[in-house]
CSV table of C-alpha atoms and ligand atoms in Angstrom, one decimal:
chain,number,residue,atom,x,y,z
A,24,UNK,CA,0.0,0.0,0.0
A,25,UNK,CA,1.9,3.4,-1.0
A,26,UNK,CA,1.9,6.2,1.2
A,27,UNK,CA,0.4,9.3,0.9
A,28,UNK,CA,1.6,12.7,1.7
A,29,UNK,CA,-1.6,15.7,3.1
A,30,UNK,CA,-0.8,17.6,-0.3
A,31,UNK,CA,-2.5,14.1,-2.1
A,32,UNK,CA,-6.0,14.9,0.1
A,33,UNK,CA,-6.2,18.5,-0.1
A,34,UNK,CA,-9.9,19.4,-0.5
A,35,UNK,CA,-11.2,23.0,-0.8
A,36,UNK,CA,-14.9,23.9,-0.3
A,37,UNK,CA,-16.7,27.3,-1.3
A,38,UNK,CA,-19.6,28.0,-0.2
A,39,UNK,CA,-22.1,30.9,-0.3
A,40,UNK,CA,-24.2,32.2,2.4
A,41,UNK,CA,-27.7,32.2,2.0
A,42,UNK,CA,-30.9,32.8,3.9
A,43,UNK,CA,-31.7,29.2,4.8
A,44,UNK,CA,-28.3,28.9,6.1
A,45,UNK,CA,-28.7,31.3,8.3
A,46,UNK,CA,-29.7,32.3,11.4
A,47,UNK,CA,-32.1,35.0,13.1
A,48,UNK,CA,-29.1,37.2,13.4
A,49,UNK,CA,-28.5,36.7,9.8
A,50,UNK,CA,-25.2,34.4,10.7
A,51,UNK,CA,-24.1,31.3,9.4
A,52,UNK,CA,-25.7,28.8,12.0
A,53,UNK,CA,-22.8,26.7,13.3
A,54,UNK,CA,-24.9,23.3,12.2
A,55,UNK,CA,-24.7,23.8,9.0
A,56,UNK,CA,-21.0,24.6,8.9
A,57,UNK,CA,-20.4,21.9,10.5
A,58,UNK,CA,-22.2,19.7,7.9
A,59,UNK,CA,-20.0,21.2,5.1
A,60,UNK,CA,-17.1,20.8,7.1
A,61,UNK,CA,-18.4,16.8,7.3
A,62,UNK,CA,-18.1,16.4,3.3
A,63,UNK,CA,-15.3,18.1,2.9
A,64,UNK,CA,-13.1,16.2,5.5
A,65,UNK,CA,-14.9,13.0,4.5
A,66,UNK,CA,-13.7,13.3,0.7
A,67,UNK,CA,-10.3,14.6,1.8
A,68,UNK,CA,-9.8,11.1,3.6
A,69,UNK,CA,-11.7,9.5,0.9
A,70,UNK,CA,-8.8,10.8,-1.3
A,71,UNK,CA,-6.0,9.3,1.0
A,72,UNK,CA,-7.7,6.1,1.3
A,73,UNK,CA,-9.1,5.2,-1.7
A,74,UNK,CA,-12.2,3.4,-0.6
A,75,UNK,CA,-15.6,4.7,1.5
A,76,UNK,CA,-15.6,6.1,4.9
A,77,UNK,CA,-18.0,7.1,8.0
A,78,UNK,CA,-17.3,10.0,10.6
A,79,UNK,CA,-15.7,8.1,14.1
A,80,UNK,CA,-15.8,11.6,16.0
A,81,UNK,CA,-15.5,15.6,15.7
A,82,UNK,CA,-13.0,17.1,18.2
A,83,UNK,CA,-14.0,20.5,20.0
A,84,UNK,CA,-15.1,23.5,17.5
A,85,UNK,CA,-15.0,26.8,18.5
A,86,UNK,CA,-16.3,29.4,16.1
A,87,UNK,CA,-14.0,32.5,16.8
A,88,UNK,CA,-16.4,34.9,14.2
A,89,UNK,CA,-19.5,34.9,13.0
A,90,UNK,CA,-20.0,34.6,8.8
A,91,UNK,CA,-22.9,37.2,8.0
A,92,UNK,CA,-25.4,36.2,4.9
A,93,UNK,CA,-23.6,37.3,1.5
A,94,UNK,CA,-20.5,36.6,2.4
A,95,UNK,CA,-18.4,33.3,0.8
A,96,UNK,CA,-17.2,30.2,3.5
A,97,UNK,CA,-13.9,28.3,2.3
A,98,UNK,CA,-12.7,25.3,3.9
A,99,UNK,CA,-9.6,23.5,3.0
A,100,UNK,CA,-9.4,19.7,4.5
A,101,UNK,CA,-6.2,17.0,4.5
A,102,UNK,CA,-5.4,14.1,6.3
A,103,UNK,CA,-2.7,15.0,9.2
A,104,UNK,CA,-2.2,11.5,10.6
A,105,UNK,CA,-3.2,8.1,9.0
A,106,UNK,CA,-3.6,4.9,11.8
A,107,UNK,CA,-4.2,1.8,10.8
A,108,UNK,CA,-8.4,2.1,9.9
A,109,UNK,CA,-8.4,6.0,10.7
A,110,UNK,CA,-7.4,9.2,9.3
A,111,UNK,CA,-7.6,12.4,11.5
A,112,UNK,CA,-8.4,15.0,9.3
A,113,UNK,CA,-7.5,18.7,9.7
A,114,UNK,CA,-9.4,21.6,8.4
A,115,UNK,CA,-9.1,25.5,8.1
A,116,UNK,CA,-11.9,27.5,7.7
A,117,UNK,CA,-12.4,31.1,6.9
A,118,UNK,CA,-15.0,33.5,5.4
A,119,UNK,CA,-14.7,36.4,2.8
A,120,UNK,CA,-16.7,39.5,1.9
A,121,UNK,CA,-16.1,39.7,-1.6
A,122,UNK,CA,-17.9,43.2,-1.6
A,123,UNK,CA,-15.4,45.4,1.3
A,124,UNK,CA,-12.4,42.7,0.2
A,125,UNK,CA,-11.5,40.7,3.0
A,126,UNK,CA,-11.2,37.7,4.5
A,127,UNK,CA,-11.4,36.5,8.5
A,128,UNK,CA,-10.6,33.6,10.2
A,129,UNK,CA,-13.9,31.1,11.3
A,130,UNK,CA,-11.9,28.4,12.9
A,131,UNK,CA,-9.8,24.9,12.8
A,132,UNK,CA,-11.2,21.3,13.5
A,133,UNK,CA,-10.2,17.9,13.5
A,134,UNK,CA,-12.5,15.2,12.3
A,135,UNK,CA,-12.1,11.6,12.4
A,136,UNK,CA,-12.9,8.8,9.9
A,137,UNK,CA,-13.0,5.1,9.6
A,138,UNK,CA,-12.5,3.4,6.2
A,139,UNK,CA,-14.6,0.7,5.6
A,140,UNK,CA,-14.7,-2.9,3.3
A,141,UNK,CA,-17.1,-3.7,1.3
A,142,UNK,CA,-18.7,-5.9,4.0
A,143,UNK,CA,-18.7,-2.6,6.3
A,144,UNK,CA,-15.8,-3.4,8.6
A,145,UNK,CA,-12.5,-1.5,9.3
A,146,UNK,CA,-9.9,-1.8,6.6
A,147,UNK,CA,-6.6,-0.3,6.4
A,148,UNK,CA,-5.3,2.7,5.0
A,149,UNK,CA,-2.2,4.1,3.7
A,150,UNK,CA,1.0,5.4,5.7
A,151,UNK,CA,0.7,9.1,6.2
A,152,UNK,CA,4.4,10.9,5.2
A,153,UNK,CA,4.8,14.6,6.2
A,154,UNK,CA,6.7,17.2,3.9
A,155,UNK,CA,5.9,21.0,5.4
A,156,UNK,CA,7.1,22.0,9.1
A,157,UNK,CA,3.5,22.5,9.6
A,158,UNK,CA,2.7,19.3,8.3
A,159,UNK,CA,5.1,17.6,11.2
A,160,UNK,CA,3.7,19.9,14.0
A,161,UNK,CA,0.2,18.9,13.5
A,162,UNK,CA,1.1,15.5,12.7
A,163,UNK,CA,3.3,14.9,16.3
A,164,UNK,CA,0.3,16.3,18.1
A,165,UNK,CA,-2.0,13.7,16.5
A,166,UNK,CA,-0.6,10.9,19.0
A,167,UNK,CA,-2.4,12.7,22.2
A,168,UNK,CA,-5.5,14.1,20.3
A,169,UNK,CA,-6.3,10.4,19.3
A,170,UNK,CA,-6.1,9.3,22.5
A,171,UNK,CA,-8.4,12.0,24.4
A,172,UNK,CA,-10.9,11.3,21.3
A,173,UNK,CA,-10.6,7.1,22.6
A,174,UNK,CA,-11.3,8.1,25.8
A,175,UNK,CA,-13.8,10.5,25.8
A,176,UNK,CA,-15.4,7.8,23.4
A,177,UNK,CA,-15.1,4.9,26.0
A,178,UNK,CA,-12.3,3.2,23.9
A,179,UNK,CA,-9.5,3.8,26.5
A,180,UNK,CA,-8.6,3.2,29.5
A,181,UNK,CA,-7.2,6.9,31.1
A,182,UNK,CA,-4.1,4.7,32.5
A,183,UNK,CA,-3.2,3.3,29.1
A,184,UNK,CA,-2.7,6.6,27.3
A,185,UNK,CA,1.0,6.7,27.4
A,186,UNK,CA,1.4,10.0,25.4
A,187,UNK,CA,-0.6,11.9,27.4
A,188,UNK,CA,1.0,10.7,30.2
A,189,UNK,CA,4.2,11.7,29.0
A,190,UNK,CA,3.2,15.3,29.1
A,191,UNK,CA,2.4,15.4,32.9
A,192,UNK,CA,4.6,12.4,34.5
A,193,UNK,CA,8.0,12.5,34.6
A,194,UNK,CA,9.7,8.9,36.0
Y,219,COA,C1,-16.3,4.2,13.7
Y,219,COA,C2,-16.6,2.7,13.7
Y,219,COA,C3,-16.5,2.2,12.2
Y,219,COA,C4,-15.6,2.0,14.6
Y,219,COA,O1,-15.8,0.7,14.5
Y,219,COA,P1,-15.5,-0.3,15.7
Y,219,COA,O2,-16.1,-1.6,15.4
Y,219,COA,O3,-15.7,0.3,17.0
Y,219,COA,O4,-14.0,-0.6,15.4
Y,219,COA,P2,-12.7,-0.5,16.3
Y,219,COA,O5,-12.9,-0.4,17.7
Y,219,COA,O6,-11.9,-1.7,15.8
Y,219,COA,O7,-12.0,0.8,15.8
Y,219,COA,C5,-11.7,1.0,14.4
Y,219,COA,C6,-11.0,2.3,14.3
Y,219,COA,O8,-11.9,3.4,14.7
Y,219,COA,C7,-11.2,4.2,15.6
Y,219,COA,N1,-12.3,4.8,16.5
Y,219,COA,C8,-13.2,4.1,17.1
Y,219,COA,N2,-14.0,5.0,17.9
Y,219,COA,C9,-13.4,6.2,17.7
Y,219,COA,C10,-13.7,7.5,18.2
Y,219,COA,N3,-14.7,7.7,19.0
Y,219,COA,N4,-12.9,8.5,17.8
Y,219,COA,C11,-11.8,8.3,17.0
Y,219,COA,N5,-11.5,7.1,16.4
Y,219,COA,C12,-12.3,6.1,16.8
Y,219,COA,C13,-10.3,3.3,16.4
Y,219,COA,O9,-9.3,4.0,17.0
Y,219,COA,C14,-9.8,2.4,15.2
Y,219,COA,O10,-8.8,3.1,14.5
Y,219,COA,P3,-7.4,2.4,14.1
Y,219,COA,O11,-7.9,1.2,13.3
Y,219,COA,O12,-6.8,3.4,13.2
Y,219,COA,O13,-6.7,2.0,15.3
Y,219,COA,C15,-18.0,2.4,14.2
Y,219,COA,O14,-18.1,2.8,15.6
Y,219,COA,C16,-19.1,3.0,13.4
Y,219,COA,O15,-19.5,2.5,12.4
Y,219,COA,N6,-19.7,4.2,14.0
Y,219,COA,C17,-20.7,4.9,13.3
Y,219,COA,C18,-20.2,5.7,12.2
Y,219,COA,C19,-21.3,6.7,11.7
Y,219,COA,O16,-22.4,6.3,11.4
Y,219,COA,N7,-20.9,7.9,11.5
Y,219,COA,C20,-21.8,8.9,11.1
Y,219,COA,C21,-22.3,9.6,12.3
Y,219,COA,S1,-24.0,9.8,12.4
């Protein structure tokens, strides 16, 4: 199975604002973000892995500014860290008024996703291999974010998450 680097699973969304997506402050409501931030992370691991996938968990989003009705949503999704049946997949996520010219920051998120078989169980995926600084930071961090996901999901035990551990313990 060849590996892939995040470059190979780049996946940019645009989006424009409209009155059903928003809400009664005429804003962008966070829901349907997050749905278009779904598809777009699902087809940038679709991309690394070749094969059909389902959503295992969404980490913490925090929406730092509001998008107002008009204005254009851009999302731009790759695959930071590849396990053995999971991808974590980071996104960036920004709006722009084309009208005054500029753009603003929305927020980052981390979304994770299984790839399945055609008999609907895990399978695996390619090696993830890291080319930008950027690329390594997020991709070091992965270790620790995976493991608060399995716990928080009732798939680890606290005392067997070694890298978190590491950050707090020192023998
Ligand atoms: C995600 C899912 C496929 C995991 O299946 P499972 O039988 O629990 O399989 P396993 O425990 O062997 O885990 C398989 C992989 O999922 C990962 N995983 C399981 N739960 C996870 C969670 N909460 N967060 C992140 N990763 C998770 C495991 O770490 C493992 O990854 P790895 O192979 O890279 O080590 C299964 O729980 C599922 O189908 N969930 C529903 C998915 C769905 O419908 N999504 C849409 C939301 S409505």
């Amino acid at each position: 199975m060849d590996s892939k680097k995040p470059s190979d699973s780049l996946t940019v969304m645009t989006e424009l604002v409209l009155p059903n997506d928003t809400n009664t402050f005429g804003n962008l409501m966070g829901g349907r973000l997050m749905y278009w931030m779904d598809i777009a992370a699902a087809l940038a691991a679709m991309k690394h892995c070749n094969a059909p996938v389902v959503t295992a968990s969404v980490d913490n989003i925090s929406f730092e500014a509001p998008i107002k009705l008009g204005n254009v949503v851009h999302i731009e999704a790759r695959v930071s860290r590849a396990f053995n049946s999971s991808m974590e997949v980071h996104m960036k996520v920004w709006g722009e008024d084309f009208t005054h010219q500029y753009k603003y920051k929305s927020n980052t998120a981390y979304y994770t996703f299984v790839a399945l078989d055609p008999n609907g169980k895990p399978r695996k995926v390619p090696e993830l291999v890291t080319e930008t600084e950027e690329e390594k930071k997020i991709f070091e961090g992965a270790l620790r974010r995976r493991q608060i996901r399995l716990i928080l999901g009732g798939k680890m035990k606290p005392d067997d998450a070694t890298e978190l551990k590491a950050l707090f313990v020192n023998d």
